[in-house]
Amino acid sequence: MIRAAGRGKLTAAMVTLPVLPIAWFVALQEHPVWMPAAYLAYLLVVIVIPGTMFWRRLTGGVGWRSADVVLGTAFGMAAEALVYPLGMLFKVPFAALLMPALAFGMWRALPRNKLPERRTPWWSVAGVMVAVGIAAAWFVRVGSQLVPLTGPDALRPSSDAPHNLAIAAELTHHFPPRIPYADSGRLTSHWAAYEHIASAHWITTVPLDVLTHRMAPFAWMLLIVLGAAAVGMLLTGRAVAAPLGAGLVVAGGDLVPWPWAVSDRVFADGPFSLGGLTNPPQAFSTVLLLPLIAVTALLLRRRPGTTRTQLFRLYVAAGVLVAALALTKATTLPVYATGLAVAWIYLTVRRGRLNLRALVLGVGVATAYALTFFFVLRGAASSVRFDPGATFHSLAERMGGGSAVTVIAAVVVVGWVMPLVGALLIRRGDVMVVFLLAGFVAAVLGAALLADRGDTQLFFVRTGFVLGVLLATWGLGSLERRQYWIAGVAVAIGVAAIYWGRHQSPRSCTSANCFGQTLVVALVIAALGIGVFGLVLRGSRRTWGVIAVAVLVGTTVSPTVASVRRFASPPLTSYESIAPGGIEAARFIRRNSGSDDRIATNVHCLQARASHCQSGSYWIAGYAERRVLVEGWSHQARVDDSYPAGVQGPYRDQDLLELNDEVFSNPTRQTIETLRTKYDVQWLLLDERVGAPPENLDKLTELRFQLGTVRVYQIYPPPPANPYPSKSPTQSPSADPSTPFPSSSTSGSPGDPATPYPTSPFPTPSVPTGTQPTVPFPSVSLPTGTQPIPTGSFPTSLPPYQPSSPATVSGSTPPGSPHSG
């Protein structure tokens, strides 16, 4: 009987564990199989195995090997974020490969300690795998559709996707990073998330756009699901918390009773919100925050028998995570630091003496934040301002009117704090409850009291929402076994209440009555469900509390599950923000240029020839993986069609912008030479939608590529003043001996377009017959009729990396990356 039970558990484990790799390949089925396989191998060899070994050595483990693997993977990504820039400083982009070598050396050199741990039950793993399957289905149905990579829709992205690609390309080829789309200074934003993308690109050769918009976001989503399960197990000490935490990450969210939350852009503030998918720093910061919470619990809970050496190792693990977080997202450390400060006060007051562990950790957080501000952000002033209520006015404007601001504010705030009711079911006092509560309240206050023209203050609550998920997981995970069926029925009542409220509200819900009626309907159904179910059970106060909390948690179920069966509209522009043929042209430049080559372009606006220029164009820097002299210059705020006129100022260097644009309107040899010699510009990308190509541009440069509305020109140095060497002519007997031989140029200077060749009063010597010397550079005039240049309309389907009509002419320069093409 025991053997049969053991075989049953083994069979269940064998059935459930393959869900993770199957979900990975199914979610990424649109790409060639070698791409997800290469990235998965990279994760296992470079991140998972070394990270788990480092994590277990430094922290001593959390009690479950499965939880250590998940948290160790996140820790490995934090270590990679610190190793990669060190490697790039020494021109070694493969520095992440040192991590498995270091882990292997540590395994051979250090004594192997057997850590106390428990096995994760099969049913717990199976529950987590169900959440993983839902996450994969959501990504296939919704997540992978938000940023099209091929086809006509690939030309209509909002500015977010090309901006992320441009930053990833910059971190791939340069460190310290500069602003790639307006190469005028250091990049004053957080960039650690893009280092993982860059490192994976170097080692796996997977295309950068596939990594940025598909594989890395999906991997981070899965790590958030698994990480919440692992931290839930640590906080509760019970395996049942794993499926609860994973399920709440997938299905839990804020209180969104209006139907556009399902049908529009999945604009909920849970971990599966649109902001978490299209903003790599946001998703990556949540991945790193979960193991930091675990280390914080190990430090503040004071495990018995902890030695000074073990305590030092915990501080090292926390330091790595804090440093990586400081480089990832500006909204994460303030939320964490607030929770830590309140927890420090709580411990100090409760025990009547200064708590040194929390104090040392807090000093480390403050130091990391200060160093990031001064050395990474260069002291750049933030655009976030103190403006209470501005967030809710902005949400009201998005919904079509401002008459419902008060009701919207009430609904949103109640929805944000609803997961906190899970704390009511936690029986024993624990410092981590104080930490999670304080951190999440700080996140809600930050989103409600601060404002930014790009609504970046909402990322405070998106960062802190995982704290609410953990509290709800902790509360539900503290129930007795016989109470779980009660909690399950109560959660179903809450889900039915909120979905009935969404169903009753019209699609365009903009008035106060609409929002109020929807919320009242949902709350009335929830209250009736609590009362009826409680009376039927006739339970104790604890039972009534379980029912009430479970119903309220059920009302926060986000549109994630519903959007699996209903497509969420991608945030695309109504026009082609990328020029037809532009992606192939940019990739042509990447294949035929060095990493330090620079591009000049006449593309600056998101929409060509718009009445108001939204200077948020970043796609050339992203797809070419090269710096652009002046493309877009909206450095601090996202730019899309929702912004009113006048939010963007002029470019900081108007003289440089005028010089750049003059090349595409009235080019001269002197102007082109200034770009080449002073600003290191080697390529010109012209979009005919912005302006027709000047007649003499192809005479001063060389046309290398043409497709759709895009032309690519390459700049060469001017020909030498005397390209054909010859003997000095013999003086004529009748010539005056005192007359000196004329100079090589009687007017102008070498390279001057007015005098491209030397002049002389003497007859030009005849060129000897036979083979002429090879000219080191192309002549000024472009040969016509001898080189194939593709022409035609833009194709309806964009291949991932090979242009449909390659246009290669003689004189190609060496490629800039071993993975180009």
mmCIF file of N, CA and C in Angstrom, residues 80-185:
data_model
loop_
_atom_site.group_PDB
_atom_site.id
_atom_site.type_symbol
_atom_site.label_atom_id
_atom_site.label_comp_id
_atom_site.label_asym_id
_atom_site.label_seq_id
_atom_site.Cartn_x
_atom_site.Cartn_y
_atom_site.Cartn_z
ATOM 1 N N GLU A 80 24.086 38.420 -12.387
ATOM 2 C CA GLU A 80 24.396 38.709 -13.787
ATOM 3 C C GLU A 80 24.331 40.210 -14.062
ATOM 4 N N ALA A 81 23.366 40.895 -13.433
ATOM 5 C CA ALA A 81 23.241 42.341 -13.642
ATOM 6 C C ALA A 81 24.443 43.106 -13.128
ATOM 7 N N LEU A 82 25.192 42.522 -12.195
ATOM 8 C CA LEU A 82 26.401 43.181 -11.687
ATOM 9 C C LEU A 82 27.656 42.719 -12.418
ATOM 10 N N VAL A 83 27.643 41.493 -12.935
ATOM 11 C CA VAL A 83 28.818 40.963 -13.623
ATOM 12 C C VAL A 83 28.926 41.514 -15.043
ATOM 13 N N TYR A 84 27.798 41.625 -15.743
ATOM 14 C CA TYR A 84 27.845 42.032 -17.155
ATOM 15 C C TYR A 84 28.484 43.409 -17.358
ATOM 16 N N PRO A 85 28.123 44.455 -16.597
ATOM 17 C CA PRO A 85 28.785 45.744 -16.840
ATOM 18 C C PRO A 85 30.279 45.717 -16.549
ATOM 19 N N LEU A 86 30.711 44.914 -15.573
ATOM 20 C CA LEU A 86 32.147 44.790 -15.325
ATOM 21 C C LEU A 86 32.844 44.182 -16.537
ATOM 22 N N GLY A 87 32.210 43.186 -17.140
ATOM 23 C CA GLY A 87 32.791 42.613 -18.343
ATOM 24 C C GLY A 87 32.829 43.591 -19.499
ATOM 25 N N MET A 88 31.767 44.391 -19.662
ATOM 26 C CA MET A 88 31.731 45.344 -20.765
ATOM 27 C C MET A 88 32.777 46.440 -20.601
ATOM 28 N N LEU A 89 33.131 46.771 -19.375
ATOM 29 C CA LEU A 89 34.192 47.759 -19.170
ATOM 30 C C LEU A 89 35.513 47.292 -19.757
ATOM 31 N N PHE A 90 35.717 45.973 -19.789
ATOM 32 C CA PHE A 90 36.947 45.396 -20.339
ATOM 33 C C PHE A 90 36.694 44.746 -21.698
ATOM 34 N N LYS A 91 35.587 45.135 -22.350
ATOM 35 C CA LYS A 91 35.242 44.639 -23.684
ATOM 36 C C LYS A 91 35.085 43.114 -23.699
ATOM 37 N N VAL A 92 34.500 42.563 -22.640
ATOM 38 C CA VAL A 92 34.250 41.127 -22.554
ATOM 39 C C VAL A 92 32.753 40.928 -22.342
ATOM 40 N N PRO A 93 31.966 40.914 -23.410
ATOM 41 C CA PRO A 93 30.506 40.784 -23.236
ATOM 42 C C PRO A 93 30.051 39.409 -22.779
ATOM 43 N N PHE A 94 30.955 38.418 -22.815
ATOM 44 C CA PHE A 94 30.585 37.071 -22.383
ATOM 45 C C PHE A 94 30.919 36.848 -20.910
ATOM 46 N N ALA A 95 30.985 37.923 -20.127
ATOM 47 C CA ALA A 95 31.403 37.801 -18.731
ATOM 48 C C ALA A 95 30.464 36.934 -17.914
ATOM 49 N N ALA A 96 29.195 36.833 -18.307
ATOM 50 C CA ALA A 96 28.257 36.004 -17.544
ATOM 51 C C ALA A 96 28.670 34.541 -17.528
ATOM 52 N N LEU A 97 29.486 34.111 -18.485
ATOM 53 C CA LEU A 97 29.953 32.726 -18.485
ATOM 54 C C LEU A 97 30.894 32.437 -17.327
ATOM 55 N N LEU A 98 31.379 33.479 -16.656
ATOM 56 C CA LEU A 98 32.198 33.264 -15.469
ATOM 57 C C LEU A 98 31.378 32.720 -14.305
ATOM 58 N N MET A 99 30.069 32.960 -14.321
ATOM 59 C CA MET A 99 29.238 32.514 -13.205
ATOM 60 C C MET A 99 29.205 30.994 -13.059
ATOM 61 N N PRO A 100 28.948 30.210 -14.120
ATOM 62 C CA PRO A 100 29.014 28.753 -13.933
ATOM 63 C C PRO A 100 30.413 28.269 -13.570
ATOM 64 N N ALA A 101 31.447 28.929 -14.115
ATOM 65 C CA ALA A 101 32.812 28.535 -13.754
ATOM 66 C C ALA A 101 33.076 28.804 -12.276
ATOM 67 N N LEU A 102 32.625 29.951 -11.785
ATOM 68 C CA LEU A 102 32.802 30.272 -10.371
ATOM 69 C C LEU A 102 31.999 29.331 -9.483
ATOM 70 N N ALA A 103 30.794 28.999 -9.901
ATOM 71 C CA ALA A 103 29.975 28.072 -9.121
ATOM 72 C C ALA A 103 30.616 26.687 -9.066
ATOM 73 N N PHE A 104 31.163 26.245 -10.180
ATOM 74 C CA PHE A 104 31.831 24.937 -10.200
ATOM 75 C C PHE A 104 33.052 24.942 -9.286
ATOM 76 N N GLY A 105 33.831 26.032 -9.338
ATOM 77 C CA GLY A 105 34.991 26.126 -8.449
ATOM 78 C C GLY A 105 34.592 26.144 -6.988
ATOM 79 N N MET A 106 33.507 26.849 -6.677
ATOM 80 C CA MET A 106 33.031 26.884 -5.297
ATOM 81 C C MET A 106 32.571 25.493 -4.851
ATOM 82 N N TRP A 107 31.922 24.776 -5.741
ATOM 83 C CA TRP A 107 31.438 23.427 -5.411
ATOM 84 C C TRP A 107 32.593 22.469 -5.148
ATOM 85 N N ARG A 108 33.707 22.622 -5.880
ATOM 86 C CA ARG A 108 34.853 21.737 -5.695
ATOM 87 C C ARG A 108 35.715 22.138 -4.504
ATOM 88 N N ALA A 109 35.805 23.440 -4.238
ATOM 89 C CA ALA A 109 36.752 23.903 -3.236
ATOM 90 C C ALA A 109 36.174 23.941 -1.827
ATOM 91 N N LEU A 110 34.921 24.339 -1.690
ATOM 92 C CA LEU A 110 34.335 24.519 -0.362
ATOM 93 C C LEU A 110 33.676 23.244 0.125
ATOM 94 N N PRO A 111 33.645 23.046 1.427
ATOM 95 C CA PRO A 111 32.966 21.846 1.957
ATOM 96 C C PRO A 111 31.470 21.896 1.672
ATOM 97 N N ARG A 112 30.918 20.743 1.419
ATOM 98 C CA ARG A 112 29.508 20.668 1.058
ATOM 99 C C ARG A 112 28.686 20.389 2.310
ATOM 100 N N ASN A 113 27.865 21.369 2.671
ATOM 101 C CA ASN A 113 27.020 21.243 3.845
ATOM 102 C C ASN A 113 25.637 20.769 3.438
ATOM 103 N N LYS A 114 25.119 19.791 4.152
ATOM 104 C CA LYS A 114 23.776 19.302 3.880
ATOM 105 C C LYS A 114 22.782 20.175 4.622
ATOM 106 N N LEU A 115 21.941 20.869 3.863
ATOM 107 C CA LEU A 115 21.004 21.809 4.462
ATOM 108 C C LEU A 115 19.714 21.104 4.858
ATOM 109 N N PRO A 116 19.122 21.507 5.980
ATOM 110 C CA PRO A 116 17.824 20.930 6.357
ATOM 111 C C PRO A 116 16.735 21.404 5.411
ATOM 112 N N GLU A 117 16.008 20.480 4.861
ATOM 113 C CA GLU A 117 14.975 20.848 3.896
ATOM 114 C C GLU A 117 13.890 19.786 3.854
ATOM 115 N N ARG A 118 12.729 20.202 3.361
ATOM 116 C CA ARG A 118 11.596 19.310 3.212
ATOM 117 C C ARG A 118 11.236 19.162 1.748
ATOM 118 N N ARG A 119 10.634 18.053 1.418
ATOM 119 C CA ARG A 119 10.178 17.852 0.048
ATOM 120 C C ARG A 119 8.871 18.580 -0.185
ATOM 121 N N THR A 120 8.747 19.135 -1.362
ATOM 122 C CA THR A 120 7.499 19.807 -1.722
ATOM 123 C C THR A 120 6.486 18.758 -2.169
ATOM 124 N N PRO A 121 5.301 18.703 -1.567
ATOM 125 C CA PRO A 121 4.315 17.678 -1.958
ATOM 126 C C PRO A 121 3.933 17.813 -3.425
ATOM 127 N N TRP A 122 3.559 16.692 -3.994
ATOM 128 C CA TRP A 122 3.233 16.693 -5.415
ATOM 129 C C TRP A 122 2.029 17.571 -5.722
ATOM 130 N N TRP A 123 1.038 17.580 -4.804
ATOM 131 C CA TRP A 123 -0.154 18.377 -5.059
ATOM 132 C C TRP A 123 0.157 19.874 -5.041
ATOM 133 N N SER A 124 1.166 20.273 -4.256
ATOM 134 C CA SER A 124 1.580 21.676 -4.243
ATOM 135 C C SER A 124 2.229 22.054 -5.576
ATOM 136 N N VAL A 125 3.098 21.161 -6.062
ATOM 137 C CA VAL A 125 3.729 21.405 -7.366
ATOM 138 C C VAL A 125 2.683 21.429 -8.468
ATOM 139 N N ALA A 126 1.707 20.507 -8.389
ATOM 140 C CA ALA A 126 0.663 20.461 -9.410
ATOM 141 C C ALA A 126 -0.144 21.754 -9.432
ATOM 142 N N GLY A 127 -0.460 22.303 -8.262
ATOM 143 C CA GLY A 127 -1.194 23.570 -8.216
ATOM 144 C C GLY A 127 -0.411 24.715 -8.828
ATOM 145 N N VAL A 128 0.884 24.741 -8.563
ATOM 146 C CA VAL A 128 1.719 25.786 -9.158
ATOM 147 C C VAL A 128 1.765 25.623 -10.675
ATOM 148 N N MET A 129 1.838 24.394 -11.148
ATOM 149 C CA MET A 129 1.902 24.168 -12.588
ATOM 150 C C MET A 129 0.606 24.570 -13.288
ATOM 151 N N VAL A 130 -0.521 24.462 -12.588
ATOM 152 C CA VAL A 130 -1.772 24.962 -13.163
ATOM 153 C C VAL A 130 -1.671 26.467 -13.402
ATOM 154 N N ALA A 131 -1.127 27.194 -12.420
ATOM 155 C CA ALA A 131 -0.940 28.637 -12.594
ATOM 156 C C ALA A 131 0.026 28.932 -13.733
ATOM 157 N N VAL A 132 1.067 28.116 -13.860
ATOM 158 C CA VAL A 132 2.021 28.292 -14.972
ATOM 159 C C VAL A 132 1.312 28.079 -16.307
ATOM 160 N N GLY A 133 0.464 27.078 -16.387
ATOM 161 C CA GLY A 133 -0.275 26.847 -17.633
ATOM 162 C C GLY A 133 -1.177 28.005 -17.990
ATOM 163 N N ILE A 134 -1.856 28.586 -16.981
ATOM 164 C CA ILE A 134 -2.703 29.752 -17.245
ATOM 165 C C ILE A 134 -1.858 30.928 -17.719
ATOM 166 N N ALA A 135 -0.684 31.106 -17.107
ATOM 167 C CA ALA A 135 0.207 32.190 -17.522
ATOM 168 C C ALA A 135 0.651 32.009 -18.973
ATOM 169 N N ALA A 136 0.976 30.780 -19.348
ATOM 170 C CA ALA A 136 1.381 30.522 -20.731
ATOM 171 C C ALA A 136 0.237 30.774 -21.695
ATOM 172 N N ALA A 137 -0.977 30.338 -21.319
ATOM 173 C CA ALA A 137 -2.136 30.583 -22.183
ATOM 174 C C ALA A 137 -2.399 32.069 -22.329
ATOM 175 N N TRP A 138 -2.263 32.818 -21.232
ATOM 176 C CA TRP A 138 -2.444 34.267 -21.303
ATOM 177 C C TRP A 138 -1.405 34.904 -22.211
ATOM 178 N N PHE A 139 -0.175 34.432 -22.143
ATOM 179 C CA PHE A 139 0.876 35.021 -22.971
ATOM 180 C C PHE A 139 0.631 34.735 -24.446
ATOM 181 N N VAL A 140 0.178 33.516 -24.756
ATOM 182 C CA VAL A 140 -0.108 33.184 -26.149
ATOM 183 C C VAL A 140 -1.261 34.028 -26.673
ATOM 184 N N ARG A 141 -2.291 34.186 -25.866
ATOM 185 C CA ARG A 141 -3.518 34.848 -26.333
ATOM 186 C C ARG A 141 -3.424 36.363 -26.293
ATOM 187 N N VAL A 142 -2.710 36.902 -25.302
ATOM 188 C CA VAL A 142 -2.697 38.348 -25.091
ATOM 189 C C VAL A 142 -1.280 38.916 -25.115
ATOM 190 N N GLY A 143 -0.434 38.403 -24.237
ATOM 191 C CA GLY A 143 0.886 39.010 -24.051
ATOM 192 C C GLY A 143 1.731 39.073 -25.302
ATOM 193 N N SER A 144 1.757 37.990 -26.073
ATOM 194 C CA SER A 144 2.583 37.968 -27.273
ATOM 195 C C SER A 144 1.998 38.786 -28.414
ATOM 196 N N GLN A 145 0.766 39.284 -28.253
ATOM 197 C CA GLN A 145 0.132 40.067 -29.306
ATOM 198 C C GLN A 145 0.295 41.573 -29.098
ATOM 199 N N LEU A 146 0.786 41.981 -27.937
ATOM 200 C CA LEU A 146 0.838 43.415 -27.636
ATOM 201 C C LEU A 146 1.923 44.133 -28.414
ATOM 202 N N VAL A 147 3.010 43.445 -28.750
ATOM 203 C CA VAL A 147 4.103 44.047 -29.515
ATOM 204 C C VAL A 147 4.351 43.158 -30.728
ATOM 205 N N PRO A 148 3.724 43.416 -31.872
ATOM 206 C CA PRO A 148 3.952 42.589 -33.067
ATOM 207 C C PRO A 148 5.388 42.701 -33.545
ATOM 208 N N LEU A 149 5.958 41.583 -33.966
ATOM 209 C CA LEU A 149 7.334 41.558 -34.462
ATOM 210 C C LEU A 149 7.404 41.444 -35.981
ATOM 211 N N THR A 150 6.370 40.946 -36.617
ATOM 212 C CA THR A 150 6.362 40.782 -38.064
ATOM 213 C C THR A 150 5.033 41.269 -38.618
ATOM 214 N N GLY A 151 5.008 41.408 -39.936
ATOM 215 C CA GLY A 151 3.778 41.823 -40.587
ATOM 216 C C GLY A 151 3.574 43.325 -40.555
ATOM 217 N N PRO A 152 2.484 43.798 -41.137
ATOM 218 C CA PRO A 152 2.222 45.245 -41.189
ATOM 219 C C PRO A 152 2.098 45.886 -39.811
ATOM 220 N N ASP A 153 1.591 45.150 -38.815
ATOM 221 C CA ASP A 153 1.431 45.735 -37.488
ATOM 222 C C ASP A 153 2.765 46.047 -36.830
ATOM 223 N N ALA A 154 3.845 45.404 -37.282
ATOM 224 C CA ALA A 154 5.158 45.699 -36.707
ATOM 225 C C ALA A 154 5.591 47.127 -36.989
ATOM 226 N N LEU A 155 4.966 47.785 -37.971
ATOM 227 C CA LEU A 155 5.306 49.167 -38.300
ATOM 228 C C LEU A 155 4.483 50.168 -37.507
ATOM 229 N N ARG A 156 3.604 49.696 -36.611
ATOM 230 C CA ARG A 156 2.727 50.619 -35.899
ATOM 231 C C ARG A 156 2.831 50.502 -34.372
ATOM 232 N N PRO A 157 4.019 50.328 -33.823
ATOM 233 C CA PRO A 157 4.103 50.227 -32.363
ATOM 234 C C PRO A 157 4.003 51.599 -31.711
ATOM 235 N N SER A 158 3.597 51.614 -30.438
ATOM 236 C CA SER A 158 3.754 52.839 -29.663
ATOM 237 C C SER A 158 5.238 53.048 -29.404
ATOM 238 N N SER A 159 5.576 54.149 -28.780
ATOM 239 C CA SER A 159 6.993 54.465 -28.610
ATOM 240 C C SER A 159 7.665 53.587 -27.569
ATOM 241 N N ASP A 160 6.897 52.890 -26.727
ATOM 242 C CA ASP A 160 7.500 52.095 -25.659
ATOM 243 C C ASP A 160 8.363 50.962 -26.206
ATOM 244 N N ALA A 161 7.830 50.199 -27.156
ATOM 245 C CA ALA A 161 8.544 49.026 -27.651
ATOM 246 C C ALA A 161 9.861 49.402 -28.334
ATOM 247 N N PRO A 162 9.900 50.345 -29.277
ATOM 248 C CA PRO A 162 11.193 50.724 -29.857
ATOM 249 C C PRO A 162 12.154 51.329 -28.835
ATOM 250 N N HIS A 163 11.620 52.029 -27.833
ATOM 251 C CA HIS A 163 12.491 52.599 -26.802
ATOM 252 C C HIS A 163 13.180 51.491 -26.014
ATOM 253 N N ASN A 164 12.437 50.461 -25.626
ATOM 254 C CA ASN A 164 13.048 49.341 -24.914
ATOM 255 C C ASN A 164 14.106 48.660 -25.773
ATOM 256 N N LEU A 165 13.816 48.492 -27.054
ATOM 257 C CA LEU A 165 14.772 47.856 -27.954
ATOM 258 C C LEU A 165 16.025 48.704 -28.107
ATOM 259 N N ALA A 166 15.867 50.024 -28.167
ATOM 260 C CA ALA A 166 17.021 50.911 -28.316
ATOM 261 C C ALA A 166 17.933 50.842 -27.089
ATOM 262 N N ILE A 167 17.356 50.809 -25.892
ATOM 263 C CA ILE A 167 18.175 50.727 -24.685
ATOM 264 C C ILE A 167 18.882 49.379 -24.609
ATOM 265 N N ALA A 168 18.175 48.305 -24.972
ATOM 266 C CA ALA A 168 18.810 46.986 -24.987
ATOM 267 C C ALA A 168 19.962 46.945 -25.986
ATOM 268 N N ALA A 169 19.784 47.565 -27.149
ATOM 269 C CA ALA A 169 20.858 47.602 -28.141
ATOM 270 C C ALA A 169 22.058 48.390 -27.635
ATOM 271 N N GLU A 170 21.802 49.482 -26.944
ATOM 272 C CA GLU A 170 22.901 50.281 -26.396
ATOM 273 C C GLU A 170 23.695 49.485 -25.371
ATOM 274 N N LEU A 171 23.025 48.778 -24.467
ATOM 275 C CA LEU A 171 23.730 47.961 -23.472
ATOM 276 C C LEU A 171 24.421 46.767 -24.107
ATOM 277 N N THR A 172 23.987 46.366 -25.298
ATOM 278 C CA THR A 172 24.636 45.256 -25.980
ATOM 279 C C THR A 172 26.018 45.632 -26.477
ATOM 280 N N HIS A 173 26.209 46.874 -26.876
ATOM 281 C CA HIS A 173 27.457 47.253 -27.547
ATOM 282 C C HIS A 173 28.291 48.283 -26.800
ATOM 283 N N HIS A 174 27.728 48.960 -25.796
ATOM 284 C CA HIS A 174 28.483 50.031 -25.149
ATOM 285 C C HIS A 174 28.259 50.026 -23.642
ATOM 286 N N PHE A 175 29.303 50.375 -22.929
ATOM 287 C CA PHE A 175 29.198 50.633 -21.502
ATOM 288 C C PHE A 175 30.341 51.565 -21.102
ATOM 289 N N PRO A 176 30.059 52.625 -20.335
ATOM 290 C CA PRO A 176 28.765 53.054 -19.810
ATOM 291 C C PRO A 176 27.814 53.475 -20.943
ATOM 292 N N PRO A 177 26.537 53.276 -20.730
ATOM 293 C CA PRO A 177 25.580 53.567 -21.810
ATOM 294 C C PRO A 177 25.344 55.053 -21.978
ATOM 295 N N ARG A 178 25.076 55.435 -23.210
ATOM 296 C CA ARG A 178 24.672 56.790 -23.539
ATOM 297 C C ARG A 178 23.273 56.751 -24.148
ATOM 298 N N ILE A 179 22.717 57.913 -24.385
ATOM 299 C CA ILE A 179 21.388 57.975 -24.985
ATOM 300 C C ILE A 179 21.522 57.576 -26.453
ATOM 301 N N PRO A 180 21.039 56.413 -26.872
ATOM 302 C CA PRO A 180 21.332 55.946 -28.221
ATOM 303 C C PRO A 180 20.578 56.667 -29.313
ATOM 304 N N TYR A 181 19.389 57.187 -29.016
ATOM 305 C CA TYR A 181 18.577 57.826 -30.038
ATOM 306 C C TYR A 181 18.812 59.328 -30.116
ATOM 307 N N ALA A 182 19.614 59.884 -29.236
ATOM 308 C CA ALA A 182 20.045 61.283 -29.293
ATOM 309 C C ALA A 182 21.372 61.325 -28.556
ATOM 310 N N ASP A 183 22.424 60.978 -29.260
ATOM 311 C CA ASP A 183 23.715 60.702 -28.640
ATOM 312 C C ASP A 183 24.357 61.998 -28.150
ATOM 313 N N SER A 184 23.849 62.497 -27.022
ATOM 314 C CA SER A 184 24.338 63.770 -26.508
ATOM 315 C C SER A 184 24.774 63.701 -25.062
ATOM 316 N N GLY A 185 24.678 62.561 -24.419
ATOM 317 C CA GLY A 185 25.074 62.480 -23.025
ATOM 318 C C GLY A 185 24.837 61.107 -22.453
#
